[in-house]
Coordinates of C-alpha atoms and ligand atoms in Angstrom, one line a residue:
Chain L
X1 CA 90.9 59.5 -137.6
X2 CA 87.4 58.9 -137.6
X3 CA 85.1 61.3 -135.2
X4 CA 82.2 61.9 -134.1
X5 CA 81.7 65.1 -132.9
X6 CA 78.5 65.7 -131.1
X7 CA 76.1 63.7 -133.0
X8 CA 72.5 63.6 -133.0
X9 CA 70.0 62.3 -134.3
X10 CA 65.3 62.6 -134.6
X11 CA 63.6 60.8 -136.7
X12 CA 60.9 62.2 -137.8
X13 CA 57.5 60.5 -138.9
X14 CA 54.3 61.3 -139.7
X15 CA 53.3 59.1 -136.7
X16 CA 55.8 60.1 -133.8
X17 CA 59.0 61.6 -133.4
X18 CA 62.1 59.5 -132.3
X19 CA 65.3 61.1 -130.7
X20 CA 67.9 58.2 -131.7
X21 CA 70.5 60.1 -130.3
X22 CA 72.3 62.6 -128.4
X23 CA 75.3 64.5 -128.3
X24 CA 77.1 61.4 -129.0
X25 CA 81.1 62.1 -129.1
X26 CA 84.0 59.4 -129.6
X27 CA 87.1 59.2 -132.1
X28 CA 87.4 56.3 -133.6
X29 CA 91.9 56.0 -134.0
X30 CA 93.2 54.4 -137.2
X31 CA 93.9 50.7 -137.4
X32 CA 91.9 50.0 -134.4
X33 CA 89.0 47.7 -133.6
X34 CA 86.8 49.2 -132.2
X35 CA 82.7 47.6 -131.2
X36 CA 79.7 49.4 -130.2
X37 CA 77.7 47.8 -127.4
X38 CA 74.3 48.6 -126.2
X39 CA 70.5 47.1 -125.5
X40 CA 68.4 47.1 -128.9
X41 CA 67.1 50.4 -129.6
X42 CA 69.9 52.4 -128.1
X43 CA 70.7 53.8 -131.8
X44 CA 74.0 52.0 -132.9
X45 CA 72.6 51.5 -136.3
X46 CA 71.6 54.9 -136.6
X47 CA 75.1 56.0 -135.7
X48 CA 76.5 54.0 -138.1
X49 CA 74.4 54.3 -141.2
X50 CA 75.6 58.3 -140.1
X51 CA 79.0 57.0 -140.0
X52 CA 78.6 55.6 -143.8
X53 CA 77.0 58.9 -144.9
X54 CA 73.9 56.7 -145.6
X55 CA 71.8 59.8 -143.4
X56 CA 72.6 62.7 -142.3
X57 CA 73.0 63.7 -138.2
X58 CA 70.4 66.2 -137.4
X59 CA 73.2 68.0 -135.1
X60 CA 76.7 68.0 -134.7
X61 CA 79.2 65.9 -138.0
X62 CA 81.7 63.3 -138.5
X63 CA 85.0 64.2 -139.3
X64 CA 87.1 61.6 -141.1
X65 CA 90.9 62.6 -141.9
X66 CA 90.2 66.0 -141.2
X67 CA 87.2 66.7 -143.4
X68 CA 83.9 67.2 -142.3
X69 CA 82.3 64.1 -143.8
X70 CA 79.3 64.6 -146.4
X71 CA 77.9 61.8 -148.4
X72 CA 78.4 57.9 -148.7
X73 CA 82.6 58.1 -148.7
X74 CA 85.3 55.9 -150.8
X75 CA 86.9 55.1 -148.2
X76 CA 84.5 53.5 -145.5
X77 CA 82.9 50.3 -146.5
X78 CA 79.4 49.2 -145.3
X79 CA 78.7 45.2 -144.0
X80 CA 74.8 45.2 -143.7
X81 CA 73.0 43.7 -140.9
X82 CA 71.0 41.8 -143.6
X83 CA 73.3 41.2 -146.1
X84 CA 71.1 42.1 -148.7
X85 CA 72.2 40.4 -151.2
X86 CA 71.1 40.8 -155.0
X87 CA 69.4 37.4 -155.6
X88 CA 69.6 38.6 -159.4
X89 CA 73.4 38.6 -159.5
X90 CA 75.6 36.0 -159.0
X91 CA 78.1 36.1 -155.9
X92 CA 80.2 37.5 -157.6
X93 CA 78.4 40.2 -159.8
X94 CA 77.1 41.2 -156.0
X95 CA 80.6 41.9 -154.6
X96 CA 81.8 43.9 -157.9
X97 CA 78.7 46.1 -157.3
X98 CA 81.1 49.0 -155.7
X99 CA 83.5 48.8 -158.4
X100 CA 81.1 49.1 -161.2
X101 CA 80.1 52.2 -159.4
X102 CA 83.4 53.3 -159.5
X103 CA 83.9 52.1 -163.5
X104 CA 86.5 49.9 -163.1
X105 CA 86.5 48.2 -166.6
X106 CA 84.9 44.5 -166.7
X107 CA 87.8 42.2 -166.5
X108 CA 89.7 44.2 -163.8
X109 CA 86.2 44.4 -161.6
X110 CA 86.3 40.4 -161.9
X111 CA 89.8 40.2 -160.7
X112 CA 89.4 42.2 -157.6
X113 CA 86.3 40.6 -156.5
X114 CA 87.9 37.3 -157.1
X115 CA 90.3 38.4 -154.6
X116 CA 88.3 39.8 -152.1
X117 CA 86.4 36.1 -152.2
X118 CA 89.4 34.9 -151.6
X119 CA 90.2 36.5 -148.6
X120 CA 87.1 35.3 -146.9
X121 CA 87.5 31.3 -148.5
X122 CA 84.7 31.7 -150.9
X123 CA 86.5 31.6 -154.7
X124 CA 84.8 28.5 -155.4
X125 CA 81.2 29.7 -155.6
X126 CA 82.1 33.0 -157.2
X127 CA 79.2 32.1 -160.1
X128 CA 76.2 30.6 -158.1
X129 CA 73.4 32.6 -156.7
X130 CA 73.6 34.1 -153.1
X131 CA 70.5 32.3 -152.2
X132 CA 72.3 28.9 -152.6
X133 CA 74.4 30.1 -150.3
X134 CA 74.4 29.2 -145.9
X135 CA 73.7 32.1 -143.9
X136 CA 77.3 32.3 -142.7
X137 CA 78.7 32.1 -146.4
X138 CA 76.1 35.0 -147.1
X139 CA 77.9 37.0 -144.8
X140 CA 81.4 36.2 -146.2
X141 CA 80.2 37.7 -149.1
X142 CA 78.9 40.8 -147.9
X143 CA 82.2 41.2 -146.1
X144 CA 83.9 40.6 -149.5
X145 CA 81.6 43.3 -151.2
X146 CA 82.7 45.6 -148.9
X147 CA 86.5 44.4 -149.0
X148 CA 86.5 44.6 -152.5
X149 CA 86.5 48.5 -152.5
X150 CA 89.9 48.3 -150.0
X151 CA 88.4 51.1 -147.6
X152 CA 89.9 52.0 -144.7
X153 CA 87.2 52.3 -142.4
X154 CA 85.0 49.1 -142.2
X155 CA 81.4 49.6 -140.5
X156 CA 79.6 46.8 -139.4
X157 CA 76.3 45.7 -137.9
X158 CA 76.1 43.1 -135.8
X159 CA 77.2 40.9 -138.8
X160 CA 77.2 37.8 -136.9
X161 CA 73.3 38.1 -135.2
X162 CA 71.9 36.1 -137.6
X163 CA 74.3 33.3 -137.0
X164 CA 74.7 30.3 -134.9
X165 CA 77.5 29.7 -132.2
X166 CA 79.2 27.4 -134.0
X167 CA 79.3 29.7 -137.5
X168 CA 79.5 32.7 -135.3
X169 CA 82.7 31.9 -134.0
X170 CA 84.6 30.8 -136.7
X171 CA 84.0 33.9 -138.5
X172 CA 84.8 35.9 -135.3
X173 CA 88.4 34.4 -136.0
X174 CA 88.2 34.9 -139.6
X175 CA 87.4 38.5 -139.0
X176 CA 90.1 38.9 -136.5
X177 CA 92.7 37.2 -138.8
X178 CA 91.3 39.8 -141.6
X179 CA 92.0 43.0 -139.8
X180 CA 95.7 42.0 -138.2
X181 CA 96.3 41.0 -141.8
X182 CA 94.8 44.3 -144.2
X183 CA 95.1 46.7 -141.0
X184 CA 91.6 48.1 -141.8
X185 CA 90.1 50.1 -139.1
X186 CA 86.9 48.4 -138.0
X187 CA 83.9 49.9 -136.1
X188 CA 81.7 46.8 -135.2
X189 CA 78.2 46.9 -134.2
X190 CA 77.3 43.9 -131.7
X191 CA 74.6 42.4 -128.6
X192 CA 77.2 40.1 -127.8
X193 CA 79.7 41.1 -124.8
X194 CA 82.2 38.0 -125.3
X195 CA 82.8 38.8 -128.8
X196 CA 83.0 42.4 -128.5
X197 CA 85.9 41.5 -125.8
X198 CA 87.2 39.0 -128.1
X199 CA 87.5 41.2 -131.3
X200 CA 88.1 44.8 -129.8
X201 CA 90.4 47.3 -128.5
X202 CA 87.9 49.8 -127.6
X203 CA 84.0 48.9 -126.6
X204 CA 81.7 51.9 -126.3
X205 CA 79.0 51.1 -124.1
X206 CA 75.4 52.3 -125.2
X207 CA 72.4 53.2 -123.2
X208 CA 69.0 54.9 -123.2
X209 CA 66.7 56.6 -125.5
X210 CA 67.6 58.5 -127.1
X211 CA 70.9 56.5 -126.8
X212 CA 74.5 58.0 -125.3
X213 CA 77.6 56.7 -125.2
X214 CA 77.9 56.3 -121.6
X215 CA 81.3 54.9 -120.8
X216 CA 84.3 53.9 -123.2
X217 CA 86.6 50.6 -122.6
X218 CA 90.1 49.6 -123.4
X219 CA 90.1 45.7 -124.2
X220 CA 93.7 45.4 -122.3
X221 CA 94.2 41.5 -123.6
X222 CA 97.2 40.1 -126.2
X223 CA 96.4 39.7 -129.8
X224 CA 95.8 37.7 -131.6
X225 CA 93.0 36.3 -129.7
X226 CA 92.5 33.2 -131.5
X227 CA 95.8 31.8 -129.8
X228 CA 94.1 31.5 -126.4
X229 CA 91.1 31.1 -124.5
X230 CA 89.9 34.6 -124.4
X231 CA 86.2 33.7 -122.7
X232 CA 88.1 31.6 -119.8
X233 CA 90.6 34.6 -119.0
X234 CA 90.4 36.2 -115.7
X235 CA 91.0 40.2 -117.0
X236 CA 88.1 39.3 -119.7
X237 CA 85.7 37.5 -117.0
X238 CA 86.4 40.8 -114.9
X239 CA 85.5 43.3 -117.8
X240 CA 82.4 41.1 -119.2
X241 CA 81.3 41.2 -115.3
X242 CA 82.1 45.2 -115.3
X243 CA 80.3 45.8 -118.7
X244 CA 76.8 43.9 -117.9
X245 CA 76.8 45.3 -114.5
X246 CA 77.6 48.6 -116.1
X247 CA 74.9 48.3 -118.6
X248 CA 71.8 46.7 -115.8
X249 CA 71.0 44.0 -117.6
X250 CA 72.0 40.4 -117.8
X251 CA 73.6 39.1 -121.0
X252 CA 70.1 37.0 -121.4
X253 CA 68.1 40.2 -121.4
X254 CA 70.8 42.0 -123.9
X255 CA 70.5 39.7 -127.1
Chain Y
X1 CA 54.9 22.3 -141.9
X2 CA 54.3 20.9 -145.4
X3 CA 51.2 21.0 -146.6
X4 CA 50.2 17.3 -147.5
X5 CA 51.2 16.8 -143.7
X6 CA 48.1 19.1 -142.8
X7 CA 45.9 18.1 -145.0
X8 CA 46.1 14.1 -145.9
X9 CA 46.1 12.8 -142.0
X10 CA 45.8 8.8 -143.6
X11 CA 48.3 7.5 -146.2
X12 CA 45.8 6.3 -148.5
X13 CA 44.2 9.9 -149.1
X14 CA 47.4 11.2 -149.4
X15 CA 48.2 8.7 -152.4
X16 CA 44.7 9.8 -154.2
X17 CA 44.9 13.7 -153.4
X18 CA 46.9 14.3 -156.6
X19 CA 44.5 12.6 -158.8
X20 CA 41.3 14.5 -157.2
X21 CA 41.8 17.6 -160.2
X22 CA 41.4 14.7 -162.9
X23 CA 38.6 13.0 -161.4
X24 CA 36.5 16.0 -160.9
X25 CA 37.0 17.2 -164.5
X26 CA 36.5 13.5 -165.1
X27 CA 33.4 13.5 -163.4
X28 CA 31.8 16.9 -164.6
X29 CA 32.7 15.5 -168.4
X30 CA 30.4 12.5 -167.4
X31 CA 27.6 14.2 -166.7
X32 CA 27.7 17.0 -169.3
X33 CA 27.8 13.8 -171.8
X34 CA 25.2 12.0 -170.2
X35 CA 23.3 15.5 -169.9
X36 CA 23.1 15.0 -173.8
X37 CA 20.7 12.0 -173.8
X38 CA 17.8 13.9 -172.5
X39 CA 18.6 17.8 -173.5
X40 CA 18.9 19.3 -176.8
X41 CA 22.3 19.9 -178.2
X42 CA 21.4 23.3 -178.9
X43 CA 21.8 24.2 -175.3
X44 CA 24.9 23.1 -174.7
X45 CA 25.8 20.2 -176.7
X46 CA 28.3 17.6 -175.6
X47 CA 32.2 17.1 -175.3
X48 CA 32.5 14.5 -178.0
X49 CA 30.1 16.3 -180.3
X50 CA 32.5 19.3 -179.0
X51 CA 35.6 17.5 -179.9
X52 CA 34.1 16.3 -183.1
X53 CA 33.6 19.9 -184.4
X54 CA 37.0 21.1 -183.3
X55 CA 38.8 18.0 -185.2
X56 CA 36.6 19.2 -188.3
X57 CA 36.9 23.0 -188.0
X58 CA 40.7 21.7 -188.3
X59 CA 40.1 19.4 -191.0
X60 CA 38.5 21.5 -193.0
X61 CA 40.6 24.6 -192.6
X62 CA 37.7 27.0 -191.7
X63 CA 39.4 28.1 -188.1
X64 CA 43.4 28.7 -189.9
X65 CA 42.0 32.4 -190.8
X66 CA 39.7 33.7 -188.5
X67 CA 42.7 32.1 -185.7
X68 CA 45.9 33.7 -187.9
X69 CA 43.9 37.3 -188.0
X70 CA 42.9 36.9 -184.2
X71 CA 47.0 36.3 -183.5
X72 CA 48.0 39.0 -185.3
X73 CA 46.1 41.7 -183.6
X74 CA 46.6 40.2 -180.1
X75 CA 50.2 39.7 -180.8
X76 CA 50.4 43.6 -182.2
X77 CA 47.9 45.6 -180.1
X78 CA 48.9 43.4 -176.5
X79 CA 52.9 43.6 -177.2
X80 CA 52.5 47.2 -178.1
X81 CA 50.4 47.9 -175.0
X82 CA 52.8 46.3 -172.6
X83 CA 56.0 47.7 -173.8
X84 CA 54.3 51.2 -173.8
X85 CA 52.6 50.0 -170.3
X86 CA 56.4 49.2 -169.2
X87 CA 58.0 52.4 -170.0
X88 CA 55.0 54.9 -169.2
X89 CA 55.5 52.9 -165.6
X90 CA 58.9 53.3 -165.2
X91 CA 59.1 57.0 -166.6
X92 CA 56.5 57.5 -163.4
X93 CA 58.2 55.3 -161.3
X94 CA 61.6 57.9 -162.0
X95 CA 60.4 60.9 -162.4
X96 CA 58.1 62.4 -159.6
X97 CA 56.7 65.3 -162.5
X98 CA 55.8 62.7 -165.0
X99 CA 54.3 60.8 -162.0
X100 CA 52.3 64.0 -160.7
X101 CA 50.9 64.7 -164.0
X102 CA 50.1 61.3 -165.5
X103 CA 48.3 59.7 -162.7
X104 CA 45.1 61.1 -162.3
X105 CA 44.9 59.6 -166.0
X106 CA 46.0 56.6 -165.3
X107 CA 44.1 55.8 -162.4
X108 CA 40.5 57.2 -163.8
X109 CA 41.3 55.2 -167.3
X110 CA 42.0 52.2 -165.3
X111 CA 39.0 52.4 -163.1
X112 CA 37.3 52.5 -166.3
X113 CA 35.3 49.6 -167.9
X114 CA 37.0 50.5 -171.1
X115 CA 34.7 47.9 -173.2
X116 CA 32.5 51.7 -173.2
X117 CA 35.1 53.3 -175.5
X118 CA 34.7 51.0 -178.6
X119 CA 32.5 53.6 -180.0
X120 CA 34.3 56.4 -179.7
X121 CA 38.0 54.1 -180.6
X122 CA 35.4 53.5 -184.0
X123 CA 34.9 57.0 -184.0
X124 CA 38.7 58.1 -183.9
X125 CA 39.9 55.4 -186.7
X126 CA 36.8 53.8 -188.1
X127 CA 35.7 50.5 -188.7
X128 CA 38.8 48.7 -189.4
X129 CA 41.8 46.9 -188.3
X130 CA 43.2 49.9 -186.4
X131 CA 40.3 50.3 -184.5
X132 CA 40.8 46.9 -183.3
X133 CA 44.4 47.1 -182.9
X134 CA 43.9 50.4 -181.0
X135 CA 40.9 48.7 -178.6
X136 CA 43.0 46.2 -177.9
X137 CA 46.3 48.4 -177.0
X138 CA 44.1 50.9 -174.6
X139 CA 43.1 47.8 -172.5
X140 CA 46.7 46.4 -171.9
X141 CA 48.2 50.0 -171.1
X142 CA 47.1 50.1 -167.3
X143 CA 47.3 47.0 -165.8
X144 CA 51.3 46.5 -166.4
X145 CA 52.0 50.2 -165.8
X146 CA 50.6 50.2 -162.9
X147 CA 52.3 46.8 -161.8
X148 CA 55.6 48.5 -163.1
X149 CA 55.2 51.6 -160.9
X150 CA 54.1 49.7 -157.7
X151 CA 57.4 47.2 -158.2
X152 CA 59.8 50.1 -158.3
X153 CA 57.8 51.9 -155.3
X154 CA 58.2 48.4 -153.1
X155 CA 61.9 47.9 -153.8
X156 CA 63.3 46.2 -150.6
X157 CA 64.9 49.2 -148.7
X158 CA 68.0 46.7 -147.7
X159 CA 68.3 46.8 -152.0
X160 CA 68.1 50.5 -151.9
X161 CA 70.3 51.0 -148.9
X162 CA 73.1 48.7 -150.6
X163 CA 73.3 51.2 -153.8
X164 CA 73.6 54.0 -151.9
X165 CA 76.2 52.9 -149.4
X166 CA 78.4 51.5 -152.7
X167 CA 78.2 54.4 -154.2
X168 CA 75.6 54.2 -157.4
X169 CA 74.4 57.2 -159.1
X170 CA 70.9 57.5 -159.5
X171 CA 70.6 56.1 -163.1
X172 CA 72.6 53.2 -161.6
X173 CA 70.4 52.6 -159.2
X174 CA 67.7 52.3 -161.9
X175 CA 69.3 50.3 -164.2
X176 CA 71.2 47.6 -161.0
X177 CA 68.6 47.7 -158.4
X178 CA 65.1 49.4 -158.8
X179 CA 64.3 47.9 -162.5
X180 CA 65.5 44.2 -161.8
X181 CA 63.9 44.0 -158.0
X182 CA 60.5 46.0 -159.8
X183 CA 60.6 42.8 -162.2
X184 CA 58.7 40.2 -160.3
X185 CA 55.8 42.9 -160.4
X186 CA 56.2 43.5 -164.1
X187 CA 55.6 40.0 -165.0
X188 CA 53.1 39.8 -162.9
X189 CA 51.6 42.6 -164.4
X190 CA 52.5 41.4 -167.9
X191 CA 49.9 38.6 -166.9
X192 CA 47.8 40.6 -166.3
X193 CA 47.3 42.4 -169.3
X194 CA 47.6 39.9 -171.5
X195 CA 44.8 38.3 -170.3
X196 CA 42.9 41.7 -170.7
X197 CA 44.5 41.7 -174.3
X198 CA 42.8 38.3 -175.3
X199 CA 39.4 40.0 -173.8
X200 CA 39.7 42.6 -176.0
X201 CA 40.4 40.7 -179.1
X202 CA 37.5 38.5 -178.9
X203 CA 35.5 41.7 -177.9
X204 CA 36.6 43.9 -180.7
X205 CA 36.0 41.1 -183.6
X206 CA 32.8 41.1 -181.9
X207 CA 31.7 44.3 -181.8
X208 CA 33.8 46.5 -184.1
X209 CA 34.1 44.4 -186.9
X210 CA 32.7 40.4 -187.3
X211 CA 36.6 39.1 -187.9
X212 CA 38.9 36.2 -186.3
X213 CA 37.4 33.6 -183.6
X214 CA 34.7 36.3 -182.7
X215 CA 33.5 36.5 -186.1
X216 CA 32.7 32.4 -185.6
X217 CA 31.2 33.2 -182.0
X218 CA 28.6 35.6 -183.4
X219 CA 28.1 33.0 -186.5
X220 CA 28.1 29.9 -185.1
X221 CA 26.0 31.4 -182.1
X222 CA 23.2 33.3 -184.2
X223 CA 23.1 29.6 -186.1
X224 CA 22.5 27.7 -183.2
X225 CA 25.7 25.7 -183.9
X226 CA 26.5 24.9 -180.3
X227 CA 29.0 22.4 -180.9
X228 CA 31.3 24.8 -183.4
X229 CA 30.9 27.6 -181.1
X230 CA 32.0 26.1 -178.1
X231 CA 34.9 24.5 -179.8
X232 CA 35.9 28.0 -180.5
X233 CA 35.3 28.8 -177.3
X234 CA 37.5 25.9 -175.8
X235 CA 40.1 27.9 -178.5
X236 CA 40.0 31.0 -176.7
X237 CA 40.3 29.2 -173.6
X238 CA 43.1 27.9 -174.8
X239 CA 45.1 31.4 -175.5
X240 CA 44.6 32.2 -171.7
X241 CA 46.4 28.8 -170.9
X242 CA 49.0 30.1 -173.2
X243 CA 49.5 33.2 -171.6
X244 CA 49.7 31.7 -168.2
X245 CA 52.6 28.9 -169.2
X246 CA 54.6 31.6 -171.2
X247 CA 54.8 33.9 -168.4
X248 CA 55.5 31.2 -166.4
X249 CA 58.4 30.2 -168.7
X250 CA 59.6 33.6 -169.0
X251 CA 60.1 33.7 -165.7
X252 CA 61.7 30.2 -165.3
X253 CA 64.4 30.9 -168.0
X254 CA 65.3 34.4 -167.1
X255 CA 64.6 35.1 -163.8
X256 CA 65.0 32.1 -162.5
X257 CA 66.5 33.9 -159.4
X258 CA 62.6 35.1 -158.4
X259 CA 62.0 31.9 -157.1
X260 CA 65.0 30.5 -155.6
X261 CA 65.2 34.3 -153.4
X262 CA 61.9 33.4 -152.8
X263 CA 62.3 29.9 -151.3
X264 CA 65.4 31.1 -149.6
X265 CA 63.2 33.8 -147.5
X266 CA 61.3 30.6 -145.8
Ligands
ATP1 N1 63.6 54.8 -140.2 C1 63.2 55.1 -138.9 N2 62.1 55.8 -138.7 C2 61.7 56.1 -137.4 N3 62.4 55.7 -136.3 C3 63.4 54.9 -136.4 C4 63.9 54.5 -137.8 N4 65.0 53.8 -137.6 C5 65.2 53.6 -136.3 N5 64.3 54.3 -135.6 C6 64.2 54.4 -134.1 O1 65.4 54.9 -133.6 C7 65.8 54.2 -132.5 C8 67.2 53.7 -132.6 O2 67.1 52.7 -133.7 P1 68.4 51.9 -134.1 O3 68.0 51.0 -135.2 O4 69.5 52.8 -134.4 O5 68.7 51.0 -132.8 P2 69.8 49.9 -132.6 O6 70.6 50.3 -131.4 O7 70.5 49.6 -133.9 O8 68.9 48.7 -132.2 P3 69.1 47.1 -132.5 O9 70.2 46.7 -131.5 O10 67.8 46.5 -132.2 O11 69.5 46.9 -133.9 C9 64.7 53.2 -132.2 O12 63.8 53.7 -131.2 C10 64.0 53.0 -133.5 O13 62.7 52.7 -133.3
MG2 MG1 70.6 47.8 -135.2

């Protein structure tokens, strides 16, 4: 559905010259959940900002339905790192953002952000400013902005690094709940191993500089999650084991 | 760490810190009025005999005309400068041509000490309103535009990056992200010129043509009537103040968002 055909990709500044990535290949299938894992650096971001159309691989292309992708598309939505939300619009003038782009008249616009805030619990402070907001209801919203737009494809980055555990988790269920419910296909950018194992069916491993995709996992577990203890079962001890051996590093030294 | 917890280590200077302002004005008062018993008031008279002359320049309605002409200019020439100061910016800040070609201009006419051009502004339009008017507009221009064109170069990226990846075309972008995030600049900038706007009010009456509160400056001064001319002065003071709380109100009423973003950063 979504691929990624031999990507690569320099950035190139007036100071130095970074090689992101390299010949990175993977097909992302529909309705799946799928994370990317990998030491900072390793260019997951880059990959996805590519992904979103937000820059352009210096070699090799995405294809997306059978179209060589070009440009931000309609159908993939975007949840920032940073949120980056407009402190000069209200919570919910920030998630109809997309549909004003897309000139949806006024009073529709409200109704589907309305909804969207509603998926992720927030209705209630539709009219206050973002910066009243907690960190974890700041990232509701930019889930919602992105929702909004119904996309099929949802790219995000590490969403949850800002977080605490405690906030962390409960919107690692919420997300979960989200995608078995709208069937969105999700590509989900994270540091963390337990909830890449908890959310995913796929985890591509990351490694290196420029970064590779150096070995591709099927999360063999039950959904939904949320119905048992994912971190206590053996197959997911085993594969957290397999994945931080695989990747050198101790959990400590990845985040 | 808040700061009277680095600063007042004992309870009982913490208590008088906020009442240190006062007392210093309190105390410089005091010895300016005291000053008065042994110097002549022509030098620099005293704050009662100061207060006095303001209360009568009042009272006798000498300061409604000079202070109504001295409004209307600065109110023209400084609101003209800054919305023209505004949209020169932003036309730079959008288009890289208009950019190119205007800002060797800009930059040279803003590293200028533009009080030099009274002569030739006299020259242009003659010795008359205009003139003033005209002084006062080409002083305003920079500061703001400049302001203007460095908030819409500094736009957060994560602002930027959020248009693009929702889709905005590029007068969107203007109108939803670059012009309100550039706004915190342009008042800044605003200030700015306003200030330079009362400068060149009081300099113009002064040196163009003996009108408004500079026409009582250079009267009162050449008369040795210290006490009149620095209750003007304390006047002119007093537009600055102005300018500082209506900015500051401006902002407060609507953009009110500029400060809670900014105490949400932390
Ligand atoms: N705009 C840029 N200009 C120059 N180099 C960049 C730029 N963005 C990223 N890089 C470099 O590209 C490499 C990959 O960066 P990227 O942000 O994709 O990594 P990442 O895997 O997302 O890291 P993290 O997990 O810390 O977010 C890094 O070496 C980074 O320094
Ligand atoms: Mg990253």
């Amino acid at each position: 559905m979504l691929d990624i055909e031999r990507v690569g990709h320099v950035y190139e500044t007036p100071q130095r010259r970074v090689e992101a990535l390299r010949d990175v290949s993977l097909s992302v299938r529909e309705g799946e959940f799928m994370s990317f894992v990998g030491p900072s650096g390793c260019g997951k971001t880059t990959l996805l900002r590519i992904l979103d159309g937000l820059a352009e691989p210096s070699g090799g292309r995405i294809v997306f339905n059978g179209h060589e992708l070009r440009g931000v598309s309609r159908d993939i939505g975007f949840v920032f790192q940073d949120i980056n939300l407009l402190p000069w619009r209200s919570v919910r003038e920030n998630v109809e953002i997309g549909l004003e782009a897309r000139g949806m008249p006024a009073g529709q616009r409200r109704e589907t952000a309305l909804e969207a805030l509603r998926m992720v619990g927030l209705e209630d402070v539709a009219n206050v400013p973002p910066y009243t907001l907690s960190g974890g209801m700041q990232q509701r919203v930019g889930v919602a902005r992105a929702l909004a737009l119904h996309p099929k494809v949802l790219l995000m980055d590490e969403p949850f690094g800002h977080l605490d555990n405690f906030t962390r988790e409960t919107l690692q269920i919420e997300i979960s709940k989200l995608w078995s419910k709208l069937g969105t296909t999700i590509v989900f950018v994270t540091h963390d191993v337990d909830e890449a194992i908890f959310l995913s069916d796929r985890i591509a491993l990351f490694q290196g500089q420029p970064g590779r995709v150096t070995r591709i996992l099927e999360v063999d577990l039950p959904h939904p999650r949320w119905e048992f203890n994912v971190r206590g079962d053996a197959r997911a001890i085993e594969m957290r084991e397999s994945i931080i051996e695989h990747l050198g590093v101790r959990q400590e030294v990845l985040v | 760490m808040s700061v009277a917890a680095v600063r007042g280590r004992r309870p009982s200077t913490q208590m008088l810190e906020p009442l240190l302002p006062a007392a210093a004005v309190a105390v410089v008062l005091g010895v300016w009025q005291w000053s008065g018993s042994f110097l002549s008031p022509i030098l620099i008279s005293t704050p009662t005999r100061i207060a006095q002359d303001l209360v009568e320049l009042f009272a006798r309605g000498v300061i409604f005309s000079p202070l109504a002409e001295s409004l209307e200019e600065l109110v023209i020439g400084g609101s003209v400068g800054i919305l023209a100061g505004i949209a020169l910016g932003v036309l730079m800040g959008r288009y890289e041509v208009v950019d190119k070609v205007l800002s060797p201009f800009v930059n040279f006419l803003n590293a200028t000490p533009l009080v030099v051009i009274i002569p030739l502004v006299i020259i242009w339009v003659g010795i008359s309103q205009n003139a003033r008017l005209l002084f006062i507009f080409l002083i305003t221009l920079w500061p703001v535009l400049l302001n203007t064109l460095a908030g819409m170069r500094n736009v957060n990226r994560g602002y930027v990056d959020v248009g693009a990846a929702f889709g905005l075309s590029e007068t969107q972008m203007l109108r939803k992200i670059t012009l309100p995030a550039a706004v915190p600049f342009i008042l800044a900038g605003i200030r700015i010129s306003a200030g330079l706007a009362i400068i060149g009010m009081i300099v113009s009456e002064m040196e163009v043509s003996l009108t408004g509160l500079g026409y009582l400056l250079v009267t009162y001064g050449n008369s040795f009537f210290t006490g009149r001319l620095l209750a003007v002065v304390f006047l002119s003071s007093m537009f600055g103040v102005a300018n500082v709380l209506l900015v500051k109100w401006i902002q407060a009423s609507f953009f009110p968002w500029i400060a809670g973003a900014a105490a949400d950063q932390r």
